[in-house]
PDB file of C-alpha atoms in Angstrom:
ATOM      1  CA  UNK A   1     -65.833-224.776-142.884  1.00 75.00           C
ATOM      2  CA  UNK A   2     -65.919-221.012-143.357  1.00 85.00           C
ATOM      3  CA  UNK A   3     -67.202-218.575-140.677  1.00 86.00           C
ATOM      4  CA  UNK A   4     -70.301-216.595-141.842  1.00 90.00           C
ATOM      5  CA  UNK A   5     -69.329-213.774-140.338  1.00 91.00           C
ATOM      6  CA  UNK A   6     -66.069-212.208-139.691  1.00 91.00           C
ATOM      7  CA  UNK A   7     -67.437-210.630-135.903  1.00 91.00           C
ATOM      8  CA  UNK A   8     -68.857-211.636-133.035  1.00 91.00           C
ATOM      9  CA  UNK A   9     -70.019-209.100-130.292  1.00 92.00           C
ATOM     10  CA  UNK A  10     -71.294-211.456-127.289  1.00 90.00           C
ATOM     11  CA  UNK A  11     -74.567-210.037-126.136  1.00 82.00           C
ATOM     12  CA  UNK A  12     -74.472-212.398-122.675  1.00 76.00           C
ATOM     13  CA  UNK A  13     -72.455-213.071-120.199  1.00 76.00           C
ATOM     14  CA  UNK A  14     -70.182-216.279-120.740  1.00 73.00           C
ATOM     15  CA  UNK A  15     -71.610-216.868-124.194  1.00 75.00           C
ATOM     16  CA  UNK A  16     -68.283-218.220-125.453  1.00 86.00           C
ATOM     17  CA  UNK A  17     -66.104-220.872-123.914  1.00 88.00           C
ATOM     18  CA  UNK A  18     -61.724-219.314-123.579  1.00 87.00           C
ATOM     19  CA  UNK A  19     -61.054-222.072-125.752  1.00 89.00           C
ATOM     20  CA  UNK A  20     -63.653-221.834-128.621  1.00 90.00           C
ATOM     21  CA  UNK A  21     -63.071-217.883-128.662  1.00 89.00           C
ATOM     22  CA  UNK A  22     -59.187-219.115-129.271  1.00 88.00           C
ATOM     23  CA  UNK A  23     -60.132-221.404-131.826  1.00 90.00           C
ATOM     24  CA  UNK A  24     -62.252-218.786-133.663  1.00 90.00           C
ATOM     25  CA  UNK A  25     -59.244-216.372-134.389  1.00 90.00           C
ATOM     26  CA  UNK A  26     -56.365-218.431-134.864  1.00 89.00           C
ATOM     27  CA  UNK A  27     -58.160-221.108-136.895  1.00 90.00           C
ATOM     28  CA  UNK A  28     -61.201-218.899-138.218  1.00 90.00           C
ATOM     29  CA  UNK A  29     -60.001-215.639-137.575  1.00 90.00           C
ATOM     30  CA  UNK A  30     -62.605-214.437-136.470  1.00 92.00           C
ATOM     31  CA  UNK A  31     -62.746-211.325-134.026  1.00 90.00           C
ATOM     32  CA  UNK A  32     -64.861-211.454-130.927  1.00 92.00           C
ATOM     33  CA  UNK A  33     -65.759-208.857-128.794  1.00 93.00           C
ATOM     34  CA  UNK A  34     -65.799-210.382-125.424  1.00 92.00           C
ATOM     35  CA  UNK A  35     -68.560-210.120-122.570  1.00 89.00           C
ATOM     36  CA  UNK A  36     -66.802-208.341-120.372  1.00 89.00           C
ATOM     37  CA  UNK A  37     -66.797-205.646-122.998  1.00 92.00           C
ATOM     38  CA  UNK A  38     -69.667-205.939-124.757  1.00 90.00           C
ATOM     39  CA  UNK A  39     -72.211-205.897-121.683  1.00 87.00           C
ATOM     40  CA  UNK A  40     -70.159-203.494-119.469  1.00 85.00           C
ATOM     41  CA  UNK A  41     -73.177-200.790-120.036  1.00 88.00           C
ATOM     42  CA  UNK A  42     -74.834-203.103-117.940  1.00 87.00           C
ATOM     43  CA  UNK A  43     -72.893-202.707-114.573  1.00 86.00           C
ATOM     44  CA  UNK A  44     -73.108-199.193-115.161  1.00 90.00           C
ATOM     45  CA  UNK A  45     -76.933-199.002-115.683  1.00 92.00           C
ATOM     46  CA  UNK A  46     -77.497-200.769-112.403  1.00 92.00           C
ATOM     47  CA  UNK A  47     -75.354-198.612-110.882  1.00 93.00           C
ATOM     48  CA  UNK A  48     -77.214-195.632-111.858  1.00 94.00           C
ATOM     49  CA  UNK A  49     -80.434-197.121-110.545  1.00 95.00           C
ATOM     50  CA  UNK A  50     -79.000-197.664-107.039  1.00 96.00           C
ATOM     51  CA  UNK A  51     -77.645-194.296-106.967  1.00 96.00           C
ATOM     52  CA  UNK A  52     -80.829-193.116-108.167  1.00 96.00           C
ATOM     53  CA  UNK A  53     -83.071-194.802-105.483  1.00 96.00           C
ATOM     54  CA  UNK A  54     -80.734-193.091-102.715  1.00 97.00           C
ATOM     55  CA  UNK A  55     -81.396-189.430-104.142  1.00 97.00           C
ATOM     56  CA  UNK A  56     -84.344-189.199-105.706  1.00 97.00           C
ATOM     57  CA  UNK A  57     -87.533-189.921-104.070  1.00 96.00           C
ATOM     58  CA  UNK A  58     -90.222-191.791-106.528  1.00 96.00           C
ATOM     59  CA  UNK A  59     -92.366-188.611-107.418  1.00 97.00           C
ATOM     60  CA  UNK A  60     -88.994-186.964-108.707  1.00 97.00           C
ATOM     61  CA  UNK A  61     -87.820-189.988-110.627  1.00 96.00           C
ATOM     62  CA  UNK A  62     -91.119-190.120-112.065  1.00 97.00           C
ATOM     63  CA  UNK A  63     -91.488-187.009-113.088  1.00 97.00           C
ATOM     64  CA  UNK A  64     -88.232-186.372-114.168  1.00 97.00           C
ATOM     65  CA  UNK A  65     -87.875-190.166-116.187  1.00 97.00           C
ATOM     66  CA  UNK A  66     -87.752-189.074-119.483  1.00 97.00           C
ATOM     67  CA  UNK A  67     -84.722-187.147-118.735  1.00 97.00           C
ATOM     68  CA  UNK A  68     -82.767-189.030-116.543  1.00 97.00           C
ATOM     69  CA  UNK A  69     -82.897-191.931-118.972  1.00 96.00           C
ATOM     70  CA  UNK A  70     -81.650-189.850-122.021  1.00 97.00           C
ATOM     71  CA  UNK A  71     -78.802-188.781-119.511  1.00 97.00           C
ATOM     72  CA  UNK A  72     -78.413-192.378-118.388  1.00 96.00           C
ATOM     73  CA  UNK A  73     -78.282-193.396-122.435  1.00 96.00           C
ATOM     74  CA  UNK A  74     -75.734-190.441-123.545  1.00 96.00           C
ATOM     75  CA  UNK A  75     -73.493-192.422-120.029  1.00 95.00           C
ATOM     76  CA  UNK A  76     -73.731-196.088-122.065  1.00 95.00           C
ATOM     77  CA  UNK A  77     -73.042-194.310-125.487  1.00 95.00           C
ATOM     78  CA  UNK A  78     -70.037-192.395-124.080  1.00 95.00           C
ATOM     79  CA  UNK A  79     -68.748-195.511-121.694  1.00 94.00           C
ATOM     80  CA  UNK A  80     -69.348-197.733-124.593  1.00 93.00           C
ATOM     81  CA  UNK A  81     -67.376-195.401-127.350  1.00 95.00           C
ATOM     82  CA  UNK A  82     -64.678-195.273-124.824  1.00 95.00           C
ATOM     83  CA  UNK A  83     -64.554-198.886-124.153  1.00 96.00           C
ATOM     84  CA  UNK A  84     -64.285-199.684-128.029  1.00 95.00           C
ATOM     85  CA  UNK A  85     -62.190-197.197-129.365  1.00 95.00           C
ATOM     86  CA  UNK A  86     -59.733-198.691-126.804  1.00 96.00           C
ATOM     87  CA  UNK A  87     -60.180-202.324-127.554  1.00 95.00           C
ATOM     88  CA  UNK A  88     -59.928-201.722-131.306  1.00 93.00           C
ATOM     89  CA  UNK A  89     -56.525-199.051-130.452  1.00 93.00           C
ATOM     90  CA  UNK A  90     -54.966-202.048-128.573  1.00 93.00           C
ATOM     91  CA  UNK A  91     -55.758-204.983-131.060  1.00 92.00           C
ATOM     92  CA  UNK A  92     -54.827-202.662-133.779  1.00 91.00           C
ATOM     93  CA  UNK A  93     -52.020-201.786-132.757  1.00 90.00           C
ATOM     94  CA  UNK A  94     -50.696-205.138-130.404  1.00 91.00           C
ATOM     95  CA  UNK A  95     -50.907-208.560-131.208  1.00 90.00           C
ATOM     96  CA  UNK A  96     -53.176-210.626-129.566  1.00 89.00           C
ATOM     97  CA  UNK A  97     -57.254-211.862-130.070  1.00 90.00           C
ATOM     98  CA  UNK A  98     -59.416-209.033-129.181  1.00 93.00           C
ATOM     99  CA  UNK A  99     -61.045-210.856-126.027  1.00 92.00           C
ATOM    100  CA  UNK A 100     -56.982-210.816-124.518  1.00 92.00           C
ATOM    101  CA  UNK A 101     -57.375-207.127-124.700  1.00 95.00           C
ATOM    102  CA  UNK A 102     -60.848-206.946-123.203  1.00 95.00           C
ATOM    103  CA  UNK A 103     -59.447-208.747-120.144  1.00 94.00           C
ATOM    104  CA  UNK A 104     -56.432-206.244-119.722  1.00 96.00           C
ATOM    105  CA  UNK A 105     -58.986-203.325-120.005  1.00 97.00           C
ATOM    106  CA  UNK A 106     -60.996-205.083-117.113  1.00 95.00           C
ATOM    107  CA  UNK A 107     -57.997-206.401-115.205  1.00 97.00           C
ATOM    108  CA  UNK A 108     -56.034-202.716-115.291  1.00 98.00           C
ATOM    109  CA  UNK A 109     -59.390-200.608-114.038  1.00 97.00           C
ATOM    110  CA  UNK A 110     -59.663-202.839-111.361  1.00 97.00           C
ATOM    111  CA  UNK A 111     -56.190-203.135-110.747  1.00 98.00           C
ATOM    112  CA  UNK A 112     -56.512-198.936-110.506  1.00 98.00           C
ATOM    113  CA  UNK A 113     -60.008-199.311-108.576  1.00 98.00           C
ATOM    114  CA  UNK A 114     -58.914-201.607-105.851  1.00 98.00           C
ATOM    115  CA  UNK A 115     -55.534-199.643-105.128  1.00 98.00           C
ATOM    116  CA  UNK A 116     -57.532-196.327-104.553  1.00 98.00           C
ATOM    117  CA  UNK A 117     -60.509-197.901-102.849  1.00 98.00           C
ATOM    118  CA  UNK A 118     -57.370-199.432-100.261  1.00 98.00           C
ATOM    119  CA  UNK A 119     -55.728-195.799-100.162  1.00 98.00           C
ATOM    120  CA  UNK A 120     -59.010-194.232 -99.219  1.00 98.00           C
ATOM    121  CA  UNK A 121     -60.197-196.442 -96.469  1.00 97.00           C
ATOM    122  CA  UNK A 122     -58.907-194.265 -93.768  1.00 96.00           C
ATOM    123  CA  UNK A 123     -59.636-190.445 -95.155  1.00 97.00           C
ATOM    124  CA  UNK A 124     -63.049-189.172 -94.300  1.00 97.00           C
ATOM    125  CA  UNK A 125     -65.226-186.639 -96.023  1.00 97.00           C
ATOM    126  CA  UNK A 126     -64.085-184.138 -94.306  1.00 97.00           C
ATOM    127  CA  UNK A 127     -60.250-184.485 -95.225  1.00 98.00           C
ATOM    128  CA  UNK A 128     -58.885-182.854 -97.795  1.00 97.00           C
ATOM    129  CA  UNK A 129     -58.192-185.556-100.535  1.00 98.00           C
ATOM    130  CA  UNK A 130     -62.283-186.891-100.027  1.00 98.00           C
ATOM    131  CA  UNK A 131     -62.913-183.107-100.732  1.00 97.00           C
ATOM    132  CA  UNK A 132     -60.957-183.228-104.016  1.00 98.00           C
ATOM    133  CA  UNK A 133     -61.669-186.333-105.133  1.00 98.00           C
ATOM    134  CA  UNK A 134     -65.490-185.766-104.469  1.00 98.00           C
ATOM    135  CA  UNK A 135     -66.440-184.117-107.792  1.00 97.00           C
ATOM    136  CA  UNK A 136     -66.033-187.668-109.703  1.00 97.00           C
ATOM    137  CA  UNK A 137     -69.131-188.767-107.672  1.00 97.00           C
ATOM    138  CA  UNK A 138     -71.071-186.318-109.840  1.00 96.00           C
ATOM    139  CA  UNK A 139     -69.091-187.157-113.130  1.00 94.00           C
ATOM    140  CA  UNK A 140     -70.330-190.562-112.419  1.00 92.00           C
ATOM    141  CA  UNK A 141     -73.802-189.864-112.487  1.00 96.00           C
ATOM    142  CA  UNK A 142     -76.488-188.830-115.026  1.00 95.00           C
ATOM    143  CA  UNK A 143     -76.983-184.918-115.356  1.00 96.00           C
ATOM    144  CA  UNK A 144     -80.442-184.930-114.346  1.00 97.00           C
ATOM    145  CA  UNK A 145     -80.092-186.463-111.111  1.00 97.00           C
ATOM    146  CA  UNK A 146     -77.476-184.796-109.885  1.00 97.00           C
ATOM    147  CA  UNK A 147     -79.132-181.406-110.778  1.00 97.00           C
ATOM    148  CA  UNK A 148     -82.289-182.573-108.608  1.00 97.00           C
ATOM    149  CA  UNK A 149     -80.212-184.905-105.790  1.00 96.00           C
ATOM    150  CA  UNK A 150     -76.453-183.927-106.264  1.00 96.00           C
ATOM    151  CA  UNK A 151     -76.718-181.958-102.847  1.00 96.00           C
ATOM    152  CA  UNK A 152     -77.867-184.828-101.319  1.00 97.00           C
ATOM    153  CA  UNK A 153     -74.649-186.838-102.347  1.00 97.00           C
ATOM    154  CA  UNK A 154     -72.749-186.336 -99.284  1.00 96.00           C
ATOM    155  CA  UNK A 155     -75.664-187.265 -96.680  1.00 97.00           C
ATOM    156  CA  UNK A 156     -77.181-190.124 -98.602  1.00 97.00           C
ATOM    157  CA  UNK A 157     -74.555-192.088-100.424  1.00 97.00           C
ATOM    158  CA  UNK A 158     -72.985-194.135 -97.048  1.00 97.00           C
ATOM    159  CA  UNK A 159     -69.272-193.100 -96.496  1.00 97.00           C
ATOM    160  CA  UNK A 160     -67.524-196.464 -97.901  1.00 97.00           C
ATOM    161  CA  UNK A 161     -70.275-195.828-101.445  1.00 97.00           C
ATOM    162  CA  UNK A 162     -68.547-192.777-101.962  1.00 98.00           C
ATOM    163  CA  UNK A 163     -65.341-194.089-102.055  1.00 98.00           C
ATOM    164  CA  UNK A 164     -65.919-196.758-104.021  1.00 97.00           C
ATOM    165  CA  UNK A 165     -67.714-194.177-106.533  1.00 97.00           C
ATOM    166  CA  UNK A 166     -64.472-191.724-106.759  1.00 98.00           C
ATOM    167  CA  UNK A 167     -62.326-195.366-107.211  1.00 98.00           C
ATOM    168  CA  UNK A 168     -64.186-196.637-109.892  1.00 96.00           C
ATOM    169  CA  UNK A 169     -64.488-193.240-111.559  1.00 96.00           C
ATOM    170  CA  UNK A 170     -61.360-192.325-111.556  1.00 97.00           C
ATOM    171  CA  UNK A 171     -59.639-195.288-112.415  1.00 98.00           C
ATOM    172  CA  UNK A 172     -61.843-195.723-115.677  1.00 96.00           C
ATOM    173  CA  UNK A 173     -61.053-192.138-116.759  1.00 96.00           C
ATOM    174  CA  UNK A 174     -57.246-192.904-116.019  1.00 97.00           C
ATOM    175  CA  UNK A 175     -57.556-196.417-118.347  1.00 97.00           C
ATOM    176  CA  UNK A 176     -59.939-195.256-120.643  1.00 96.00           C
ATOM    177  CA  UNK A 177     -58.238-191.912-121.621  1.00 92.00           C
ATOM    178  CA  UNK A 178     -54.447-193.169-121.282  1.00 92.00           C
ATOM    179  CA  UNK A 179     -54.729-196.816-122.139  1.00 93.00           C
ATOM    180  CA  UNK A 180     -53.247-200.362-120.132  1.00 96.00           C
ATOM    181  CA  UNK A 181     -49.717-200.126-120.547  1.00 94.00           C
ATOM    182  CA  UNK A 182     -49.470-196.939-118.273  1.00 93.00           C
ATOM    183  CA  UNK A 183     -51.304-198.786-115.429  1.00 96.00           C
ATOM    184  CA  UNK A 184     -49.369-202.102-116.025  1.00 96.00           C
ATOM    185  CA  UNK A 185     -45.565-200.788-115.810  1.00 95.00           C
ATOM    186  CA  UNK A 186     -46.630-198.809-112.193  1.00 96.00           C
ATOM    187  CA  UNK A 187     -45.228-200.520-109.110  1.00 96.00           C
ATOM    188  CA  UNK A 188     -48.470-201.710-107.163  1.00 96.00           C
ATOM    189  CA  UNK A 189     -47.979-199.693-104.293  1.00 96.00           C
ATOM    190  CA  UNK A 190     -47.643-196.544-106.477  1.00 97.00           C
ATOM    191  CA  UNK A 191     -50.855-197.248-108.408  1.00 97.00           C
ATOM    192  CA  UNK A 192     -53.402-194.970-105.678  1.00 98.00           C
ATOM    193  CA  UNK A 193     -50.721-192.215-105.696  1.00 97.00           C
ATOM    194  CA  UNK A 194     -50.278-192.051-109.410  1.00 97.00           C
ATOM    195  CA  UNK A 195     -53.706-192.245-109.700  1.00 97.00           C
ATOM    196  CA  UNK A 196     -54.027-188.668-107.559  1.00 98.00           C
ATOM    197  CA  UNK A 197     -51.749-186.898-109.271  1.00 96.00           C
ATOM    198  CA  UNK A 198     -53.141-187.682-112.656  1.00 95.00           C
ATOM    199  CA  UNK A 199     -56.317-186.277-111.680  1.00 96.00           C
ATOM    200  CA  UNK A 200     -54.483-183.072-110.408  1.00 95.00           C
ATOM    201  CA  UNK A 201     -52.893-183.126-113.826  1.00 91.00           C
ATOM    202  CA  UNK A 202     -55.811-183.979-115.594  1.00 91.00           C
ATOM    203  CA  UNK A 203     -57.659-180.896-114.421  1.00 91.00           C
ATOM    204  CA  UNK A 204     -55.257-178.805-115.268  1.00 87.00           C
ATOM    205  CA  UNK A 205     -54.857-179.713-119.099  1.00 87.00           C
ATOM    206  CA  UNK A 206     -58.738-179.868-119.109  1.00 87.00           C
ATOM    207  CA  UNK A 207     -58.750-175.698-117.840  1.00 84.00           C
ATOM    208  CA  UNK A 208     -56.085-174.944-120.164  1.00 82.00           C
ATOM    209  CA  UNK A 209     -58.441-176.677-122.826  1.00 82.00           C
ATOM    210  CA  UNK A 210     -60.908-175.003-122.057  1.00 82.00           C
ATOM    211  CA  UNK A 211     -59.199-171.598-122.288  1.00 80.00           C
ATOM    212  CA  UNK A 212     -57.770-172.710-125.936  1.00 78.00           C
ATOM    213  CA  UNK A 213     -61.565-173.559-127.113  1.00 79.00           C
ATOM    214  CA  UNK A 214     -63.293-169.911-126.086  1.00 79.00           C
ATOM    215  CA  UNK A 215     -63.803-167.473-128.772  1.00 82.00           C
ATOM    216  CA  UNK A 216     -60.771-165.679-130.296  1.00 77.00           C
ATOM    217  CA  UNK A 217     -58.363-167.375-127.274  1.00 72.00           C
ATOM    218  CA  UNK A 218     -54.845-166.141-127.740  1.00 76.00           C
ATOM    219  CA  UNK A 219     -52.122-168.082-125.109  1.00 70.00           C
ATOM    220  CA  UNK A 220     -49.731-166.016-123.199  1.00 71.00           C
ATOM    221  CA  UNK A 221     -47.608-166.552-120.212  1.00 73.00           C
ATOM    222  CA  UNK A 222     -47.204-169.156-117.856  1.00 73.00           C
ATOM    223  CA  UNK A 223     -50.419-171.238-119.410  1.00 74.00           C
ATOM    224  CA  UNK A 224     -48.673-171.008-122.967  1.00 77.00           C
ATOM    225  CA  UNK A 225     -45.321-171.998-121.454  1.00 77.00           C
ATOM    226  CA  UNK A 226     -46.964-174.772-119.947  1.00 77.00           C
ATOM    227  CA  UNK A 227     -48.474-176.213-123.585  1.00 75.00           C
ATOM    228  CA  UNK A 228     -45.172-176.103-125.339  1.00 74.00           C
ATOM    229  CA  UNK A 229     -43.805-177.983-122.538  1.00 77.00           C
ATOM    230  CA  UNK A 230     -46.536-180.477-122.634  1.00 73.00           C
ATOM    231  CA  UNK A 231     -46.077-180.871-126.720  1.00 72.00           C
ATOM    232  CA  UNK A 232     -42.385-181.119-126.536  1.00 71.00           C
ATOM    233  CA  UNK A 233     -42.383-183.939-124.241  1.00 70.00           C
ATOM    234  CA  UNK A 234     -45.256-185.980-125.156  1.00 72.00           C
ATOM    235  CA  UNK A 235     -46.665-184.552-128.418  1.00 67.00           C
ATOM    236  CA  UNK A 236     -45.668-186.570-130.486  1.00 70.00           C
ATOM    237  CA  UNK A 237     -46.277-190.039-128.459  1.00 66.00           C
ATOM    238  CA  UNK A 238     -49.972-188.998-128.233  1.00 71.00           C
ATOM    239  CA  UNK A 239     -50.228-187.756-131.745  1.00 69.00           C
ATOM    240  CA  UNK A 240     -49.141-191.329-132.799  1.00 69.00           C
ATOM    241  CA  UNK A 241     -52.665-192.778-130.858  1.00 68.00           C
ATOM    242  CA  UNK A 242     -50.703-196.524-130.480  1.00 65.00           C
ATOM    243  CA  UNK A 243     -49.356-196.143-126.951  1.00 62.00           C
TER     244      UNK A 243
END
């Protein structure tokens, strides 16, 4: 027979079997968007409800719902876009069945997760590399809250929390913004450090982004040296969106 539909995003976990998934795209080519994708707002949502209970006390949460859950809901839509645009970019691009990518995505933030969750097991919150880590707690969590709670981060999220917040943040932003391949070709025990010095990195393009976007903003010196060196090296790689 002929498949009704040419898509199928799994709305549970497990809904699939590997094998019928398989035979939907190479027999019916069909193109499924696996659990692990499709539900991943999920894990986060929880997350934010955990966090939530350990900074806000009930009268804030319940005066402040409305807007915490539009914050929590522009998290999902943004997690979500970035998920997708990313599966599509790699099954576009790669060949493969759409679910093959979904488990890279998962396997490679883990893979990023569990390296810097390992690398931070012995630095406190009072050493230097907690300290500069410690703003992707608060990228991690919905506006509101961490404009009523976000002082509260350091004395109410338990030590080993925290770390696994900056792990999980950071490798998604690494995966999501630079895409599988990048964590896949690192040697495993150069995945934490790489990690760290793309988030140095990171803030720096994001300040000199910053600076381009403001009214009228003209580049000179070392920050427009530093752009043309970024273009000529990698300019036109990212331009092509495939890597």
């Amino acid at each position: 027979g002929k498949p009704s539909s040419p898509l199928i995003v799994e709305g549970a976990n497990i809904f699939i079997t590997h094998e019928a998934r398989q035979g939907l795209f190479e027999i019916g080519n069909v193109a499924i968007v696996k659990d692990s994708s499709a539900n991943k707002c999920g894990v986060v949502t929880s997350s934010c409800e955990v966090a939530g209970s350990m900074l806000l006390s009930k009268k804030e949460f319940v005066d402040n719902k409305p807007a915490i859950v539009e914050d929590v809901l522009v998290k999902l839509r943004h997690l979500a876009r970035m998920e997708g645009e990313l599966l599509f970019r790699e099954y576009s691009n790669y060949p493969g069945a759409l679910p093959h990518f979904s488990e890279r995505i998962s396997a490679a933030i883990a893979t990023v997760t569990d390296a810097i969750t390992d690398a931070l097991e012995n630095v406190n919150p009072e050493d230097a590399l907690f300290q500069e880590l410690f703003p992707l707690i608060k990228e991690g969590l919905p506006a509101k809250m961490v404009e009523i709670g976000g002082d509260r981060i350091s004395k109410n999220f338990p030590v080993q929390y925290q770390r696994n917040a900056i792990a999980s943040a950071l490798a998604s932003k690494l995966v999501y913004k630079e895409g599988i391949h990048l964590v896949e070709i690192q040697p495993a025990e150069q995945v934490a450090n790489r990690a760290f010095q793309y988030y140095r990195q990171d803030q720096v393009i994001q300040k000199l982004i910053k600076e381009l976007d403001a009214p009228g903003a003209v580049l000179t010196g070392q920050n427009k040296q530093v752009v043309m060196d970024i273009l000529a090296r990698g300019g036109a790689r990212a331009s092509l969106n495939i890597f």
